[in-house]
């Protein structure tokens, strides 16, 4: 069962929250960030190349232009691979644990899995640490659903 | 709690049979290790399981039945399988079923003690988790979960549920030793049932490594015994021995080789990794050295280098002369004391003239100038500080290690004040020489430091572990990750468990080799203090040397 809702992040960009309900003991929350806009990419590239051309007219050394192209390419690749988050997913499985996945624009996925034995409680910490930076209303939705599952899990583990 | 069944992906296409594995009651999870196929004799199955349990100390038992149906009409098989629960009793009894060609499975767990109530929990309370048996067998979790003593027949899985799964699979290697071509009484299906993985080269290497290790260990012990003999403890040799970085490196490598070729087997995986890392590091060192040698020998590059070195030494000496001429004039517009300036300048110039022909002492004169400048400056500062105390009417009490007041005679005060003023006005000249030579010395020290860092890097980088992380990422596991597979309402939840490899930074941090230990011992604060008071700096004292 999939439910999609749209929220906004702290910078004003649009975020989409997808909730997938697989079973009473397994739920997934997926926050998708806005994609890389062509406008900002063009703006940055033009600035860098104009600056390089300015330096070139001063120094008459063509290495500057090649260096500028190189830097732009490397910078873009680095940004896509290490900085630009495509979506963040929280998968909560009853009696197994909680898994958080961040997938970057270049396709890289970084996953952390925390076993249920190590989870005492779920709290809303500062969203500044979360790369997608959603607003409080989005976080509250996720928080409420997760607490439901944790409560359900505690109830069933208490009974023999 | 939700009942979890860890099922190996290799058995998903196996024929119907019995599920064999381990039940972990605390986590309410069943780790399926293999499938026993028809036909079988129950007594023989029980015997095999008892053998495996004794050899591996894992509580292996028959957990339930596995049914892989061809079409809907095989009901007789279903009844037969239900009858098996009477022969191999296990609590709870699992029944996994799959239609051939279908993606959806059915999973039932029946508890004998608890009677089936009408509101019995349905498919929601069970979960199927697929895992790759070969990868889980070969991988190591970081940090290694400290599982309690193996003397207990069935180690409790109190240390994290997933570590228990890894541990169970790793210790049940005995079960995986037979494949489908063996003529045993029981036919099993597991990751090696298509044929046991082995390599002729690996087997040969294992056979040969015993005598080779023994031989090399004897040789190395001879060498280390020779090096610690009395001859090398005599003064000139032991001094040279400890100063040359080549000897230090050789000693380090000798220690590493002794460890690698020792006849003791590695006790745990961490020690094995360390041995492998050391071996790869030694090979890399030798390979780089040979490459450098061959490059130098080709096209007479050594001759070219030697030819280039003499003009460089001359150039350095010339630059130093220019520098001293500049200092003897009016450097940076400062007015110096002419007489003292001339004396100092001539003194240093004479030394350059003495050493201009010696190629090997390329920077030795810089070092000497630094020492002279530093000593002169230090004496000056000492004199100044004690005369300053006299100026204020105080004295340094050596017994009490503190400054006390003292009453001086008039003539003592007079001479003291005169000397003080002389030293103060000569201070800029000496200080300038000291500053210039200290900067040069620091430059040389920085270059030396960079070379040390490079050597340290080659010594301590765990190349084998990095290579393993690159080529076989499942061997070094930081944890696991789950993926939810296609789900249909009413069917049990299916997850795929994959290994989450260790990030490179943690690999380096966990497996880095101990380096020589020659690190700068001073903090920035103490360095600045030493520079100000003119004390000599020796940034790279080897361990065991006395402090100056």
XYZ file of C-alpha atoms in Angstrom:
708
model
C 0.000 0.000 0.000
C 1.632 3.250 -1.080
C 0.723 6.729 0.057
C 2.440 9.790 -1.339
C 2.427 13.227 0.250
C 4.224 16.402 -0.623
C 6.045 18.567 1.931
C 8.625 21.325 1.799
C 12.098 21.440 3.236
C 13.740 24.172 5.284
C 15.028 25.929 2.161
C 11.616 26.005 0.517
C 12.207 23.261 -2.037
C 9.620 20.525 -2.622
C 10.017 17.171 -0.934
C 7.951 14.088 -1.557
C 7.273 11.616 1.249
C 6.268 8.132 0.186
C 4.919 5.702 2.720
C 4.873 2.021 1.889
C 2.980 -0.272 4.177
C 4.084 -3.857 3.524
C 2.644 -5.500 6.609
C 1.834 -4.536 10.214
C 5.422 -5.320 11.067
C 7.214 -3.623 8.186
C 6.977 -0.076 6.887
C 9.104 2.057 4.641
C 9.334 5.861 4.465
C 10.992 7.471 1.501
C 11.870 11.189 1.309
C 12.807 12.336 -2.209
C 14.721 15.535 -2.762
C 14.332 17.883 -5.689
C 16.624 17.036 -8.573
C 19.637 19.039 -9.685
C 18.323 22.016 -11.644
C 19.799 22.800 -15.039
C 19.669 26.502 -14.258
C 22.020 26.350 -11.259
C 24.372 23.971 -13.087
C 24.629 26.311 -16.068
C 25.131 29.303 -13.792
C 28.004 27.698 -11.881
C 29.711 26.413 -15.030
C 29.471 29.812 -16.734
C 30.900 31.601 -13.695
C 33.868 29.255 -13.449
C 34.643 29.451 -17.158
C 34.304 33.235 -17.288
C 36.721 33.543 -14.373
C 39.153 31.159 -16.097
C 38.912 33.113 -19.332
C 39.576 36.313 -17.418
C 42.715 34.779 -15.897
C 43.744 33.521 -19.318
C 43.610 36.999 -20.815
C 45.832 38.179 -17.972
C 48.380 35.362 -18.020
C 48.257 34.119 -21.654
C 48.702 30.543 -20.418
C 46.346 28.046 -22.046
C 46.830 25.599 -19.161
C 44.355 27.689 -17.192
C 41.521 26.838 -19.580
C 42.257 23.110 -19.505
C 42.513 23.287 -15.731
C 39.134 25.024 -15.541
C 37.457 22.296 -17.616
C 39.099 19.625 -15.505
C 38.048 21.279 -12.271
C 34.457 21.684 -13.457
C 34.172 18.036 -14.452
C 35.761 16.745 -11.269
C 33.695 19.099 -9.157
C 30.466 17.978 -10.806
C 31.332 14.290 -10.404
C 32.325 14.812 -6.796
C 29.149 16.746 -6.062
C 26.937 14.058 -7.598
C 28.731 11.246 -5.846
C 29.292 12.654 -2.377
C 26.911 15.550 -1.789
C 23.708 15.472 -3.831
C 21.172 13.204 -2.180
C 18.446 11.776 -4.374
C 16.333 10.156 -1.685
C 16.520 8.954 1.889
C 14.691 5.853 3.040
C 13.802 4.583 6.481
C 12.821 0.916 6.630
C 11.490 -0.299 9.944
C 11.099 -4.064 10.437
C 9.524 -5.354 13.588
C 11.924 -7.407 15.762
C 14.801 -7.059 13.258
C 15.767 -3.424 13.288
C 15.755 -0.065 11.582
C 17.574 0.597 8.328
C 18.421 4.017 6.910
C 19.551 4.319 3.297
C 20.765 7.437 1.520
C 21.003 7.205 -2.221
C 23.051 9.795 -4.074
C 22.542 11.236 -7.527
C 25.398 9.149 -8.964
C 23.716 5.928 -7.859
C 25.784 5.327 -4.750
C 23.849 3.995 -1.779
C 24.996 4.193 1.786
C 23.132 2.052 4.299
C 23.105 1.832 8.082
C 21.267 -0.924 9.895
C 20.603 -0.759 13.625
C 19.424 -3.930 15.337
C 16.250 -3.751 17.374
C 18.083 -4.800 20.521
C 20.096 -1.607 20.344
C 17.106 0.699 19.775
C 15.659 2.081 22.969
C 13.475 4.788 21.529
C 13.026 6.948 18.466
C 13.407 10.726 18.830
C 13.308 13.671 16.476
C 16.757 15.200 16.534
C 17.749 18.342 14.666
C 16.870 17.964 11.023
C 20.043 19.824 10.139
C 21.887 16.527 10.338
C 19.566 14.842 7.886
C 20.706 15.543 4.392
C 17.263 16.006 2.897
C 16.281 18.626 5.494
C 12.536 18.139 5.762
C 10.284 20.351 7.826
C 8.730 19.375 11.142
C 5.370 18.266 9.759
C 7.013 15.626 7.571
C 9.129 14.415 10.479
C 6.087 14.137 12.740
C 4.330 11.843 10.261
C 7.309 9.507 10.140
C 7.751 9.680 13.902
C 4.151 8.726 14.604
C 4.239 5.725 12.299
C 7.526 4.476 13.713
C 6.306 4.769 17.292
C 3.282 2.670 16.349
C 5.508 -0.125 15.164
C 7.829 0.098 18.167
C 4.871 -0.044 20.542
C 3.470 -3.032 18.667
C 6.836 -4.754 18.865
C 7.188 -4.144 22.582
C 3.704 -5.548 23.175
C 4.392 -8.757 21.277
C 7.839 -9.282 22.807
C 6.452 -8.854 26.297
C 4.026 -11.723 25.751
C 5.655 -15.192 25.709
C 7.767 -11.768 18.427
C 7.731 -12.230 14.696
C 9.120 -15.616 13.683
C 12.013 -15.179 11.256
C 13.373 -17.887 8.982
C 16.792 -17.311 7.401
C 16.734 -19.305 4.169
C 19.752 -19.754 1.863
C 19.188 -18.548 -1.705
C 20.904 -21.664 -3.108
C 18.143 -23.891 -1.704
C 15.292 -21.903 -3.260
C 15.271 -24.173 -6.308
C 16.013 -27.431 -4.492
C 13.617 -30.377 -4.461
C 11.285 -31.115 -1.581
C 12.745 -32.394 1.631
C 13.512 -31.628 5.258
C 14.833 -28.323 6.556
C 17.971 -28.692 8.659
C 19.403 -25.861 10.731
C 19.490 -24.151 14.077
C 16.718 -22.613 16.116
C 17.559 -19.512 18.173
C 14.788 -19.125 20.748
C 15.801 -15.704 22.094
C 15.464 -14.065 18.684
C 12.617 -16.359 17.639
C 14.545 -17.082 14.454
C 15.412 -20.231 12.548
C 18.633 -20.392 10.543
C 18.194 -22.979 7.776
C 21.537 -24.484 6.756
C 20.616 -27.237 4.294
C 17.787 -29.326 2.821
C 17.734 -33.142 3.137
C 16.175 -34.783 0.084
C 14.038 -37.911 -0.336
C 14.612 -40.783 -0.026
C 16.190 -40.900 3.410
C 16.126 -43.088 6.479
C 15.263 -41.051 9.585
C 17.824 -42.889 11.722
C 20.640 -41.993 9.351
C 19.552 -38.356 9.276
C 19.574 -38.244 13.064
C 23.025 -39.836 13.144
C 24.403 -37.335 10.663
C 23.011 -34.440 12.681
C 24.478 -35.830 15.891
C 27.894 -36.095 14.178
C 27.680 -32.545 12.918
C 26.584 -31.295 16.326
C 29.530 -32.946 17.989
C 32.071 -31.697 15.468
C 30.894 -28.108 15.202
C 29.201 -27.520 18.583
C 26.216 -25.986 16.848
C 22.761 -27.220 17.828
C 21.785 -28.494 14.389
C 18.336 -30.115 14.204
C 15.512 -30.810 11.771
C 13.413 -27.670 11.765
C 10.592 -28.519 9.387
C 9.705 -29.403 5.837
C 10.347 -27.817 2.471
C 7.931 -28.416 -0.357
C 8.693 -27.437 -3.944
C 5.629 -28.439 -5.902
C 5.347 -28.926 -9.613
C 1.627 -28.565 -9.847
C -1.366 -28.141 -7.563
C -2.327 -31.801 -7.612
C 0.536 -33.147 -5.472
C -1.539 -33.373 -2.329
C -0.123 -36.731 -1.323
C 3.278 -35.165 -0.839
C 1.695 -32.599 1.440
C 0.183 -35.292 3.677
C 3.442 -37.222 3.740
C 5.334 -34.144 4.823
C 2.870 -33.491 7.620
C 3.461 -36.984 8.913
C 7.172 -36.270 9.248
C 6.532 -33.873 12.097
C 5.752 -36.901 14.236
C 9.157 -38.479 13.555
C 11.375 -35.393 13.922
C 9.699 -33.398 16.630
C 10.762 -29.778 16.829
C 9.136 -26.840 18.487
C 7.981 -24.882 16.407
C 7.579 -27.008 13.275
C 8.102 -24.964 10.110
C 6.434 -25.683 6.796
C 7.771 -23.804 3.808
C 6.088 -24.244 0.489
C 6.672 -22.902 -2.986
C 5.043 -23.506 -6.337
C 7.516 -24.113 -9.113
C 7.857 -20.992 -11.203
C 5.942 -18.850 -8.748
C 7.449 -15.971 -6.837
C 5.263 -16.317 -3.818
C 5.832 -18.642 -0.940
C 3.773 -19.898 1.915
C 5.144 -20.289 5.390
C 3.422 -21.903 8.377
C 4.783 -22.353 11.873
C 2.870 -24.667 14.203
C 3.429 -24.855 17.923
C 2.503 -28.165 19.489
C 2.094 -26.893 23.054
C -0.052 -23.946 22.144
C -3.335 -25.184 20.681
C -4.384 -23.435 17.491
C -6.947 -20.859 18.615
C -9.497 -19.489 16.150
C -7.913 -16.067 16.250
C -4.470 -17.549 15.629
C -1.968 -15.126 14.162
C -1.778 -15.626 10.449
C 0.876 -14.809 7.896
C 1.696 -11.502 9.600
C 3.677 -13.138 12.331
C 6.231 -14.855 10.128
C 9.004 -13.450 7.974
C 11.265 -15.044 5.386
C 14.782 -13.662 5.030
C 16.977 -14.885 2.171
C 20.751 -14.870 2.568
C 23.686 -15.838 0.371
C 25.242 -18.763 2.217
C 28.699 -18.579 0.657
C 29.113 -14.864 1.370
C 27.851 -15.126 4.922
C 30.183 -18.062 5.537
C 33.256 -16.217 4.300
C 32.546 -12.802 5.776
C 33.744 -11.379 9.068
C 31.697 -8.904 11.054
C 33.431 -5.791 12.335
C 33.556 -5.250 15.243
C 33.791 -8.962 16.017
C 30.986 -9.815 18.409
C 32.503 -11.406 21.481
C 30.551 -14.640 21.613
C 30.796 -16.566 24.875
C 32.971 -19.610 25.341
C 32.823 -22.338 22.775
C 33.054 -24.996 25.443
C 29.316 -24.638 26.038
C 27.578 -27.004 23.648
C 25.343 -24.372 22.150
C 26.653 -20.842 22.544
C 23.878 -18.486 23.531
C 23.022 -15.891 20.960
C 22.921 -13.029 23.402
C 25.332 -11.011 21.333
C 23.127 -9.479 18.656
C 20.789 -11.614 16.595
C 22.591 -11.195 13.306
C 26.005 -12.028 14.722
C 24.448 -15.327 15.820
C 23.362 -16.057 12.232
C 26.865 -15.388 10.923
C 28.384 -17.457 13.654
C 26.042 -20.403 13.041
C 26.798 -20.532 9.338
C 30.529 -20.113 9.867
C 30.771 -22.903 12.410
C 28.683 -25.380 10.429
C 31.340 -25.868 7.800
C 31.353 -29.576 8.613
C 27.845 -29.872 7.227
C 28.911 -28.372 3.905
C 31.767 -30.743 3.251
C 29.797 -33.370 1.345
C 28.470 -32.675 -2.128
C 25.997 -34.442 -4.422
C 28.705 -36.705 -5.874
C 29.481 -38.286 -2.519
C 28.038 -41.731 -1.901
C 26.752 -40.909 1.575
C 23.475 -42.198 2.975
C 21.915 -38.752 3.136
C 21.537 -36.356 0.184
C 21.933 -32.696 1.180
C 21.456 -29.418 -0.661
C 23.548 -26.400 0.331
C 25.915 -23.932 -1.308
C 28.592 -26.515 -1.992
C 26.300 -29.345 -3.081
C 27.150 -28.709 -6.747
C 30.752 -29.485 -5.920
C 33.114 -28.588 -3.095
C 35.121 -25.431 -3.800
C 38.831 -26.090 -3.871
C 41.899 -25.047 -5.749
C 44.942 -27.203 -6.561
C 47.306 -24.267 -6.153
C 45.956 -23.436 -2.724
C 46.294 -27.060 -1.594
C 49.851 -27.300 -2.896
C 50.756 -24.022 -1.230
C 49.326 -25.264 2.040
C 51.399 -28.455 1.868
C 54.553 -26.591 0.944
C 54.161 -23.796 3.460
C 54.960 -25.991 6.441
C 58.572 -26.893 5.592
C 59.240 -23.495 3.936
C 58.108 -21.656 7.066
C 60.303 -23.865 9.201
C 63.352 -23.245 7.026
C 62.842 -19.483 6.853
C 62.145 -19.252 10.570
C 65.495 -20.924 11.316
C 67.309 -18.615 8.895
C 65.715 -15.507 10.380
C 66.503 -16.564 13.935
C 70.132 -17.019 12.896
C 70.235 -13.518 11.425
C 68.634 -11.880 14.451
C 70.961 -13.792 16.792
C 73.940 -12.533 14.773
C 72.702 -8.953 14.879
C 72.288 -8.937 18.642
C 75.774 -10.338 19.218
C 78.320 -8.467 21.305
C 80.216 -7.104 18.313
C 77.476 -4.642 17.459
C 77.133 -3.354 20.972
C 80.536 -1.628 20.905
C 80.321 2.126 20.788
C 80.998 3.313 17.234
C 78.931 0.558 15.579
C 75.950 0.823 17.909
C 75.867 4.592 17.410
C 75.854 4.310 13.621
C 73.382 1.431 13.824
C 70.840 3.528 15.697
C 71.250 6.673 13.624
C 70.963 5.360 10.096
C 67.345 5.071 9.043
C 68.229 2.180 6.733
C 69.255 0.075 9.695
C 66.102 1.023 11.551
C 63.983 -0.028 8.597
C 65.903 -3.299 8.237
C 65.330 -4.089 11.869
C 61.630 -3.376 11.514
C 61.356 -5.622 8.446
C 63.287 -8.400 10.161
C 60.818 -8.342 13.020
C 57.907 -8.482 10.594
C 59.373 -11.394 8.621
C 59.967 -13.339 11.834
C 56.315 -12.907 12.710
C 55.109 -13.947 9.252
C 57.191 -17.100 9.065
C 56.699 -18.219 12.642
C 55.446 -21.769 12.802
C 52.479 -20.878 15.012
C 49.142 -20.691 13.279
C 47.197 -17.428 13.516
C 44.725 -17.654 16.382
C 42.020 -15.388 15.074
C 41.155 -13.685 11.793
C 42.696 -10.371 12.896
C 46.119 -11.953 13.309
C 45.809 -13.661 9.940
C 45.014 -10.322 8.308
C 47.989 -8.738 10.001
C 50.333 -11.448 8.705
C 48.930 -11.083 5.202
C 49.283 -7.290 5.343
C 52.895 -7.551 6.470
C 53.721 -9.999 3.680
C 52.184 -7.758 1.016
C 53.956 -4.733 2.492
C 57.338 -6.522 2.350
C 56.699 -7.584 -1.250
C 55.749 -4.050 -2.232
C 58.841 -2.654 -0.563
C 61.118 -5.130 -2.362
C 59.326 -4.579 -5.676
C 59.580 -0.772 -5.419
C 63.228 -1.043 -4.458
C 64.047 -3.326 -7.394
C 62.121 -1.060 -9.775
C 64.049 1.967 -8.533
C 67.371 0.131 -8.863
C 66.670 -1.007 -12.404
C 65.565 2.494 -13.371
C 68.754 3.982 -11.924
C 71.001 1.488 -13.645
C 69.446 1.995 -17.032
C 71.057 4.613 -19.289
C 73.726 5.410 -16.720
C 71.353 7.483 -14.613
C 73.516 7.090 -11.511
C 76.402 8.774 -13.306
C 74.101 11.565 -14.415
C 72.788 12.045 -10.881
C 76.293 12.135 -9.425
C 77.323 14.674 -12.049
C 74.318 16.797 -11.185
C 75.041 16.637 -7.466
C 78.355 18.519 -7.479
C 77.011 21.709 -9.068
C 74.050 21.572 -6.669
C 76.394 21.440 -3.679
C 78.343 24.344 -5.132
C 75.149 26.231 -5.721
C 74.030 25.723 -2.116
C 77.412 26.937 -0.845
C 77.260 29.972 -3.112
C 73.806 30.897 -1.940
C 74.957 30.609 1.671
C 77.850 32.951 0.924
C 75.499 35.514 -0.616
C 73.278 35.211 2.422
C 76.156 35.878 4.788
C 77.334 38.846 2.760
C 73.842 40.221 2.989
C 73.801 39.688 6.763
C 77.165 41.415 7.119
C 75.802 44.483 5.355
C 72.545 46.085 6.487
C 70.010 43.218 6.246
C 66.386 44.397 5.813
C 67.442 47.882 6.783
C 68.402 46.878 10.346
C 71.422 48.539 11.860
C 73.767 45.921 13.250
C 76.750 46.140 15.497
C 79.516 46.272 12.899
C 82.309 44.570 14.790
C 80.320 41.614 16.076
C 78.646 41.285 12.698
C 81.985 41.036 10.927
C 83.300 38.459 13.377
C 80.294 36.204 13.098
C 80.084 36.583 9.334
C 83.743 35.764 8.770
C 83.516 32.781 11.106
C 80.703 31.208 9.102
C 82.247 32.072 5.732
C 85.410 30.240 6.737
C 83.410 27.098 7.384
C 81.793 27.239 3.954
C 85.177 27.566 2.381
C 86.332 24.476 4.271
C 83.409 22.352 3.164
C 82.753 23.465 -0.370
C 84.420 20.344 -1.823
C 82.604 17.712 0.181
C 79.545 16.496 -1.767
C 78.049 14.197 0.829
C 77.745 16.947 3.428
C 75.210 18.819 1.360
C 73.321 20.285 4.209
C 75.721 19.527 6.999
C 76.967 23.093 7.139
C 73.449 24.346 7.566
C 73.132 22.045 10.551
C 76.418 23.227 12.046
C 75.561 26.895 11.542
C 72.284 26.279 13.236
C 74.038 24.669 16.199
C 76.553 27.493 16.573
C 73.913 30.182 16.188
C 71.662 28.438 18.644
C 74.357 27.955 21.262
C 75.472 31.583 21.015
C 71.925 32.820 21.253
C 71.214 30.495 24.152
C 74.233 31.695 26.133
C 73.180 35.246 25.459
C 69.644 34.639 26.671
C 70.919 32.923 29.823
C 73.255 35.796 30.586
C 70.539 38.331 29.902
C 68.017 36.631 32.151
C 70.361 36.324 35.102
C 71.579 39.908 34.718
C 67.976 41.054 34.416
C 67.311 39.427 37.777
C 70.338 41.225 39.192
C 68.961 44.478 37.778
C 65.799 43.953 39.826
C 67.668 42.721 42.920
C 66.730 39.048 42.683
C 68.654 35.771 42.367
C 67.973 32.207 41.196
C 68.065 29.827 44.114
C 69.333 26.501 42.772
C 68.526 24.653 45.950
C 64.947 25.752 46.126
C 64.527 25.991 42.316
C 62.925 29.429 42.532
C 63.677 33.132 42.346
C 64.617 34.734 45.677
C 65.508 38.281 46.570
C 69.153 39.038 47.230
C 71.124 42.067 48.306
C 74.061 42.768 46.030
C 77.115 44.996 46.686
C 77.390 48.264 44.840
C 80.275 47.167 42.574
C 78.443 43.909 41.738
C 75.428 45.936 40.717
C 77.531 48.327 38.661
C 79.318 45.638 36.616
C 76.114 43.663 36.256
C 74.242 46.628 34.838
C 77.053 47.408 32.396
C 77.172 43.850 31.094
C 73.409 43.797 30.843
C 73.299 46.884 28.634
C 76.058 45.516 26.405
C 74.269 42.222 25.905
C 70.948 43.928 25.231
C 72.372 46.068 22.475
C 74.183 43.159 20.879
C 71.020 41.081 20.950
C 69.586 42.052 17.537
C 72.714 40.940 15.678
C 72.927 37.507 17.294
C 69.187 37.071 17.127
C 69.151 37.740 13.397
C 71.829 35.159 12.646
C 70.002 32.691 14.856
C 66.700 33.364 13.120
C 68.103 32.895 9.625
C 69.858 29.636 10.400
C 66.947 28.270 12.369
C 64.667 28.846 9.401
C 67.053 27.035 7.094
C 67.341 24.186 9.546
C 63.561 23.943 9.876
C 63.325 23.729 6.098
C 65.752 20.818 6.017
C 63.910 19.180 8.906
C 60.608 19.506 7.070
C 62.012 17.759 4.004
C 63.381 14.977 6.195
C 60.020 14.731 7.890
C 58.186 14.289 4.612
C 60.492 11.416 3.659
C 59.873 9.814 7.058
C 56.126 10.134 6.539
C 56.372 8.439 3.164
C 58.357 5.534 4.594
C 55.883 5.269 7.450
C 53.016 5.166 4.986
C 54.547 2.324 2.991
C 55.252 0.477 6.218
C 51.888 0.800 7.879
C 49.310 0.826 5.087
C 47.346 -2.449 5.142
C 47.455 -3.201 1.426
C 46.107 -6.744 1.621
C 43.015 -5.587 3.518
C 42.445 -2.739 1.061
C 42.782 -5.108 -1.853
C 40.352 -7.517 -0.216
C 37.851 -4.703 0.321
C 38.183 -3.760 -3.331
C 37.901 -7.225 -4.876
C 35.901 -9.242 -2.332
C 33.869 -6.664 -0.413
C 31.715 -9.283 1.329
C 34.690 -10.601 3.304
C 34.917 -7.465 5.459
C 31.427 -6.697 6.668
C 30.372 -3.684 8.697
C 26.849 -5.028 8.981
C 23.936 -6.130 6.866
C 21.292 -4.452 4.763
C 17.793 -5.604 3.897
C 15.716 -5.241 0.779
C 12.019 -5.956 0.697
C 11.161 -8.345 -2.141
C 7.906 -8.387 -4.056
C 5.054 -8.615 -1.629
C 1.507 -9.857 -1.984
C -1.164 -9.360 0.649
C -1.789 -12.530 2.627
C 1.653 -13.949 1.893
C 4.563 -13.839 4.348
C 6.933 -10.899 4.077
C 10.102 -11.746 2.109
C 13.369 -9.861 2.658
C 16.780 -10.211 1.072
C 19.711 -9.854 3.462
C 22.915 -8.561 1.876
C 26.277 -7.780 3.352
C 27.138 -4.116 3.939
C 30.894 -3.818 3.340
C 33.211 -1.910 5.653
C 34.094 1.614 4.487
C 37.731 2.117 3.400
C 38.551 4.503 6.242
C 37.538 1.896 8.803
C 39.527 -0.792 6.998
C 42.680 1.323 7.263
C 41.941 2.226 10.874
C 41.308 -1.376 11.984
C 44.126 -3.107 10.153
C 46.945 -0.579 10.064
C 50.303 -2.076 10.952
C 52.375 -0.671 13.822
C 54.936 1.709 12.381
C 58.470 2.514 13.527
C 57.153 4.970 16.035
C 59.504 7.792 15.064
C 57.100 10.664 15.443
C 57.930 14.207 16.535
C 57.777 14.246 20.285
C 57.167 17.944 20.786
C 53.914 19.799 20.771
C 53.730 23.172 19.038
C 53.878 25.003 22.365
C 57.058 23.353 23.575
C 58.601 23.796 20.117
C 57.989 27.544 20.235
C 59.380 27.698 23.739
C 62.547 25.889 22.693
C 62.977 28.155 19.686
C 62.630 31.275 21.826
C 65.198 30.216 24.391
C 67.661 28.862 21.856
C 67.512 25.225 22.937
C 68.452 22.751 20.238
C 65.630 20.893 18.497
C 65.980 17.219 17.612
C 62.585 16.310 16.230
C 63.282 12.669 15.455
C 64.758 10.970 18.419
C 64.617 7.193 18.040
C 63.102 5.282 20.893
C 65.526 4.564 23.673
C 67.850 7.527 23.083
C 68.615 9.838 25.909
C 67.134 13.308 25.709
C 69.637 16.109 25.257
